[in-house]
Every structure is written in structure tokens, then in C-alpha cells.
């Protein structure tokens, strides 16, 4: 009996020893180093793909919209619809011509160090205005309308367009005695009947008075008479009939005062077309004289 008890006790002791050995071998103590080196187990295959995606998604990822969540619940293994890739818009190739047009010229767009933005803006506006005036002036030149230039129209007799009070005493005496001017008729060009005559029709003393004011035959007939004393045939010989035609004149009503004149005779300067103004300038008209203004009312000296 004692032996059997011993044997049974020894077997129990051996079993307990084996259990302890197994526990010691299978359950090692956890250390910080072991935790750092621990590799997470592979996700079991039985885990749904949707849960794997949810676990793998980084924190802060976009939440599924309600419709997408419902679709995932209904079909957990369904693959999400492919999002079409956005095709980048084609960028046109830059040709040398396009590059030359797009590239700013030297100095263009640069801010002058010595000139502020406001001053540059003013300068730019002035430059644009000057360019516009030059373009407008170029468009209204006689050549642009097919006219030839009358040389006499280029030399303006400045002293004739001085006010009576600005003349010298000797000049006023010559104007009164030789040419029959008064202060009123002098200050309003075209009002003295002598101005209705061409230079060749003046008396010798009258011609002397004209010359004293710096005028000669060409200047008198153009700037003072405006060729009003010429016949149409005379204008044709000079080549000036082109200006009369542009102003609406014909040989019949030009040579015959009893016939109605051209319609332009009743128009102010601003109502004339650019071509008509260009033609009138070749006959030595300018706005104030055409409109019959007094020298005292001239806005600018011609």
C-alpha cells in the first residue's frame, strides 16, 4: 500500500511538474523589448474585406456617404465602382510666333523707378491721346482723300489775323487808306468788299498795301479771297476744281451767282465731312473764318 501511494503521488508530482514546465515554456514573461519586436498576426481570412478596408484606412479618411454605406451593408464583398481618371486638358504648343507675341518687349510692363504708378498712368494716357490725334490727323490729310496740295495754303499770313488793336499805327493807316478797312471789317475777315477781288484786280496802291502786310498774289488770292473771284476754268487750270467738286460745287452754279450755291455754303465747319474740311483747307479756309467769326473770338490764333 505504501508503495502504491508512493507511486501515485510520484505520478501526480510528475504531472504537476510537466504542467509547470509547459506553462513556463509557453507563457514567457512580457518585456518592453519583446512588445516592440512583436509582429502582429495576419488578419484571418474569415474577416470580411469591408472590415479589412475599414481597419486599413488611415485615420481621418473620408467617411462613406449614406448611399455607399447602404451598398456595403447589402453587398459586403462588392467592389467599389471605379472612378474615371481625369484626363488633363491638352495644352497648346507654344510656337515661336505665339511666344514672340506673348513675350513683353524690352522695357514693356516695367515700372520706372523714378516715376510712380500714377505718373506713369498719366503719361500713358497722354501718349494714347497724342497717338489718337496723330492718327486722326493722318486720316484727314489731303493725300488720304486723293487731293493734291495747294502750296499757297501752307503759308499763313499771320499779321492779317492780328486784332486791330494789335496792329502798329502805320499798319492801321495803310489798312484804312489803301485797303478801305475799318476796325470792324478788319476784325471780321470777309466783310470788306476789297477781299472779294483777286490780286490782279486791285489798284496799284492797294497792291502796295497788301504787300506791306506780307502778302503776295498767291497768299491774297488764297487766304483773303479764297478764289471766290476765279472762274471755274481758272480753277481747272490750277487743278483746284477738285476742291470745289468735293464741296459740292459745279461749273454752272460756281460761275453763275443767280443759281443756288452748293449746300456746304450753309453749313458750319463742324457739319462738314472730313473730306470737305480737307478740301476747304486747300482753299485756305479754317474753322473760324469759314464760320464768319470775329478775330476777337478766335479760340486759337491760326
C-alpha positions as a printed Julia matrix, in Angstrom:
302×3 Matrix{Float64}:
   0.0     0.0      0.0
   2.71    2.39     0.83
   4.34    1.62    -2.46
   1.15    2.24    -4.38
   0.65    5.51    -2.59
   4.18    6.46    -3.34
   3.72    5.58    -6.96
   0.52    7.54    -7.28
   1.99   10.52    -5.5
   5.04   10.4     -7.69
   2.86   10.36   -10.81
   0.85   13.36    -9.63
   4.03   15.14    -8.78
   5.42   14.35   -12.21
   2.25   15.67   -13.9
   2.32   18.9    -11.95
   5.97   19.32   -12.84
   5.2    18.85   -16.52
   2.36   21.38   -16.37
   4.59   23.89   -14.7
   7.28   23.25   -17.3
   4.76   23.72   -20.09
   3.43   26.92   -18.58
   6.92   28.24   -18.19
   7.79   27.39   -21.76
   4.56   28.63   -23.43
   3.92   31.75   -21.41
   7.1    33.76   -21.31
   7.17   36.92   -19.37
   6.38   40.03   -21.45
   9.11   42.62   -21.62
   9.19   46.02   -23.36
  11.74   44.68   -25.82
   9.53   41.76   -26.67
   6.49   44.01   -27.14
   8.48   46.24   -29.51
   9.6    43.25   -31.54
   6.17   41.63   -31.56
   4.78   41.21   -35.06
   1.01   41.45   -35.41
  -0.64   38.27   -36.57
  -2.04   38.07   -40.06
  -5.67   39.04   -40.35
  -7.74   35.86   -40.54
  -9.25   35.04   -43.87
 -12.66   34.97   -42.33
 -12.62   38.7    -41.71
 -14.79   40.5    -44.38
 -12.96   42.62   -46.87
 -15.03   45.64   -45.88
 -13.74   45.37   -42.31
 -10.19   44.93   -43.56
 -10.57   48.15   -45.63
 -12.0    49.94   -42.64
  -9.1    48.82   -40.45
  -6.5    49.63   -43.12
  -7.91   53.08   -43.87
  -5.84   55.83   -42.28
  -7.3    57.88   -39.55
  -9.16   60.9    -40.93
 -10.04   59.19   -44.22
 -13.2    60.26   -45.99
 -16.32   58.83   -44.44
 -18.55   56.79   -46.7
 -21.68   58.56   -47.84
 -25.02   57.09   -46.66
 -25.7    55.54   -50.06
 -22.25   53.9    -50.12
 -22.71   52.57   -46.58
 -26.03   51.04   -47.56
 -24.42   49.39   -50.57
 -21.62   47.98   -48.43
 -24.09   46.55   -45.93
 -26.12   44.95   -48.72
 -23.06   43.64   -50.57
 -20.1    43.49   -48.22
 -17.86   41.88   -50.83
 -18.85   44.24   -53.7
 -16.02   46.19   -55.16
 -16.47   49.97   -55.29
 -17.11   51.48   -58.69
 -14.01   52.62   -60.48
 -13.59   56.36   -60.5
 -12.79   57.55   -64.03
  -9.41   59.13   -64.26
  -9.49   62.81   -65.16
  -7.74   63.44   -68.42
  -5.66   66.6    -68.29
  -6.61   69.21   -70.86
  -4.3    69.43   -73.76
  -2.0    72.41   -73.54
  -1.47   74.04   -76.94
   2.08   74.0    -78.1
   3.83   77.35   -77.98
   5.03   78.33   -81.4
   7.75   80.95   -81.97
   5.12   83.34   -83.31
   2.93   82.96   -80.22
   5.94   83.28   -77.95
   7.04   86.47   -79.68
   3.56   87.96   -79.28
   3.22   86.94   -75.65
   6.7    87.96   -74.59
   6.85   91.59   -73.43
   9.13   93.88   -75.31
  12.14   95.37   -73.67
  11.03   97.89   -71.09
   7.34   96.96   -71.52
   5.45   96.46   -68.28
   8.4    97.6    -66.2
   7.82  100.21   -63.56
  10.08  103.18   -63.81
  11.96  103.6    -60.58
  11.87  107.37   -60.79
   8.25  107.55   -61.94
   5.4   106.38   -59.73
   2.41  104.34   -60.98
   0.11  107.39   -61.01
   2.57  109.47   -63.03
   3.11  106.61   -65.47
  -0.66  106.29   -65.92
  -0.92  109.99   -66.76
   1.97  109.71   -69.21
   0.34  106.68   -70.81
  -2.99  108.5    -71.23
  -1.22  111.49   -72.77
   0.67  109.2    -75.15
  -2.57  107.47   -76.18
  -4.29  110.83   -76.73
  -1.35  112.1    -78.78
  -1.33  108.91   -80.85
  -5.09  109.14   -81.44
  -4.82  112.78   -82.54
  -1.93  111.92   -84.84
  -3.9   109.02   -86.35
  -6.96  111.22   -86.84
  -4.83  113.94   -88.39
  -3.21  111.41   -90.71
  -6.61  110.12   -91.82
  -7.73  113.66   -92.75
  -4.73  114.76   -94.78
  -5.42  115.88   -98.37
  -3.46  112.91   -99.71
  -5.74  110.46   -97.85
  -8.67  111.86   -99.86
  -6.78  111.9   -103.13
  -6.16  115.69  -103.14
  -3.02  117.4   -104.26
  -1.53  120.07  -102.0
  -2.04  123.74  -102.74
   1.33  125.31  -101.79
  -0.29  128.68  -101.02
  -2.36  127.09   -98.24
   0.78  126.19   -96.28
   1.93  129.78   -95.62
  -0.46  131.6    -93.3
  -0.34  135.45   -93.27
  -0.11  135.88   -89.51
  -0.4   139.68   -89.43
  -3.74  139.58   -91.21
  -5.21  137.66   -88.3
  -3.99  140.02   -85.59
  -6.7   142.07   -83.91
  -6.98  145.7    -84.96
  -5.67  146.83   -81.58
  -2.56  144.69   -82.06
  -1.54  146.37   -85.32
   1.05  149.1    -85.43
  -0.18  152.64   -86.06
   1.35  152.72   -89.54
  -0.35  149.4    -90.37
  -3.75  150.69   -89.31
  -3.25  153.79   -91.52
  -2.35  151.65   -94.55
  -5.31  149.34   -93.89
  -7.67  152.32   -93.7
  -6.3   154.43   -96.55
  -5.1   151.87   -99.07
  -7.47  148.95   -98.49
 -10.56  150.6    -97.01
 -10.57  148.67   -93.73
 -12.21  149.86   -90.54
 -11.73  148.3    -87.13
 -14.91  146.25   -87.55
 -14.2   144.99   -91.07
 -10.59  144.2    -90.17
 -11.62  142.16   -87.14
 -14.13  140.18   -89.2
 -12.43  138.62   -92.22
 -14.52  138.59   -95.39
 -16.6   141.64   -94.53
 -14.52  144.17   -96.55
 -15.63  144.31  -100.18
 -11.96  144.58  -101.28
 -11.47  140.99  -100.17
 -13.89  139.92  -102.9
 -11.33  140.87  -105.57
  -8.39  138.82  -106.76
  -4.96  140.4   -106.51
  -4.75  141.23  -110.24
  -7.95  143.3   -109.99
  -6.62  145.58  -107.2
  -5.3   149.08  -107.82
  -1.58  149.68  -107.6
  -1.79  151.46  -104.24
  -3.97  148.64  -102.95
  -1.41  146.09  -104.07
   1.24  148.1   -102.22
  -0.83  147.9    -99.03
  -1.25  144.16   -99.47
   2.49  143.7    -99.87
   3.1   145.78   -96.72
   1.19  143.14   -94.72
   3.48  140.43   -96.05
   1.08  139.19   -98.71
   1.66  138.48  -102.37
  -0.64  137.38  -105.19
  -0.79  133.72  -104.17
  -1.43  134.46  -100.49
  -4.03  137.14  -101.16
  -5.99  135.04  -103.63
  -5.99  132.04  -101.31
  -6.14  133.38   -97.73
  -8.09  136.57   -98.36
 -10.17  135.92  -101.49
 -10.33  132.09  -101.22
 -10.5   132.04  -105.06
 -14.06  133.37  -104.98
 -13.18  135.79  -107.81
 -11.88  132.95  -110.03
 -13.89  131.37  -112.85
 -14.3   127.61  -112.96
 -11.99  127.48  -115.97
  -9.29  129.22  -113.95
  -9.69  126.69  -111.14
  -9.38  123.84  -113.63
  -6.11  125.28  -114.98
  -4.72  125.43  -111.44
  -6.04  121.97  -110.61
  -8.15  123.41  -107.79
 -11.5   122.35  -109.21
 -11.06  119.09  -107.25
 -11.63  121.05  -104.02
 -14.76  122.74  -105.38
 -16.2   119.42  -106.51
 -15.61  117.94  -103.04
 -17.53  120.88  -101.56
 -20.48  120.24  -103.88
 -19.87  122.9   -106.49
 -20.41  122.54  -110.23
 -19.31  124.82  -113.02
 -22.82  126.21  -113.56
 -23.53  127.43  -110.04
 -19.91  128.46  -109.45
 -19.85  130.79  -112.44
 -23.44  131.99  -112.09
 -24.3   133.73  -108.85
 -28.01  133.59  -109.66
 -28.06  129.79  -109.3
 -28.36  128.14  -105.88
 -24.92  127.66  -104.34
 -23.53  124.38  -103.03
 -25.2   123.08   -99.87
 -21.94  123.36   -97.97
 -22.24  127.17   -98.12
 -24.95  126.99   -95.45
 -23.12  124.55   -93.16
 -20.91  125.34   -90.19
 -17.42  123.89   -90.21
 -18.26  121.11   -87.76
 -21.04  119.91   -90.05
 -18.66  119.39   -92.96
 -17.35  115.91   -93.6
 -13.63  115.29   -93.06
 -13.16  115.22   -96.82
 -14.95  118.56   -97.23
 -12.87  120.1    -94.46
  -9.7   118.88   -96.13
 -10.83  120.41   -99.43
 -11.73  123.72   -97.72
  -8.28  123.92   -96.12
  -6.7   123.77   -99.57
  -8.73  126.91  -100.37
  -7.21  128.5    -97.23
 -10.33  128.23   -95.08
 -10.16  127.26   -91.42
 -12.96  126.89   -88.93
 -13.23  130.45   -87.55
 -13.04  132.15   -90.96
 -15.43  129.63   -92.54
 -17.97  130.25   -89.76
 -17.57  134.07   -90.09
 -16.23  134.58   -86.56
 -14.51  137.76   -85.41
 -10.77  137.7    -84.78
 -11.59  138.7    -81.21
 -13.48  135.4    -80.82
 -10.82  133.16   -82.3
 -10.16  130.39   -79.78
  -6.63  129.94   -81.06
  -4.52  132.05   -83.32
  -4.18  130.36   -86.72
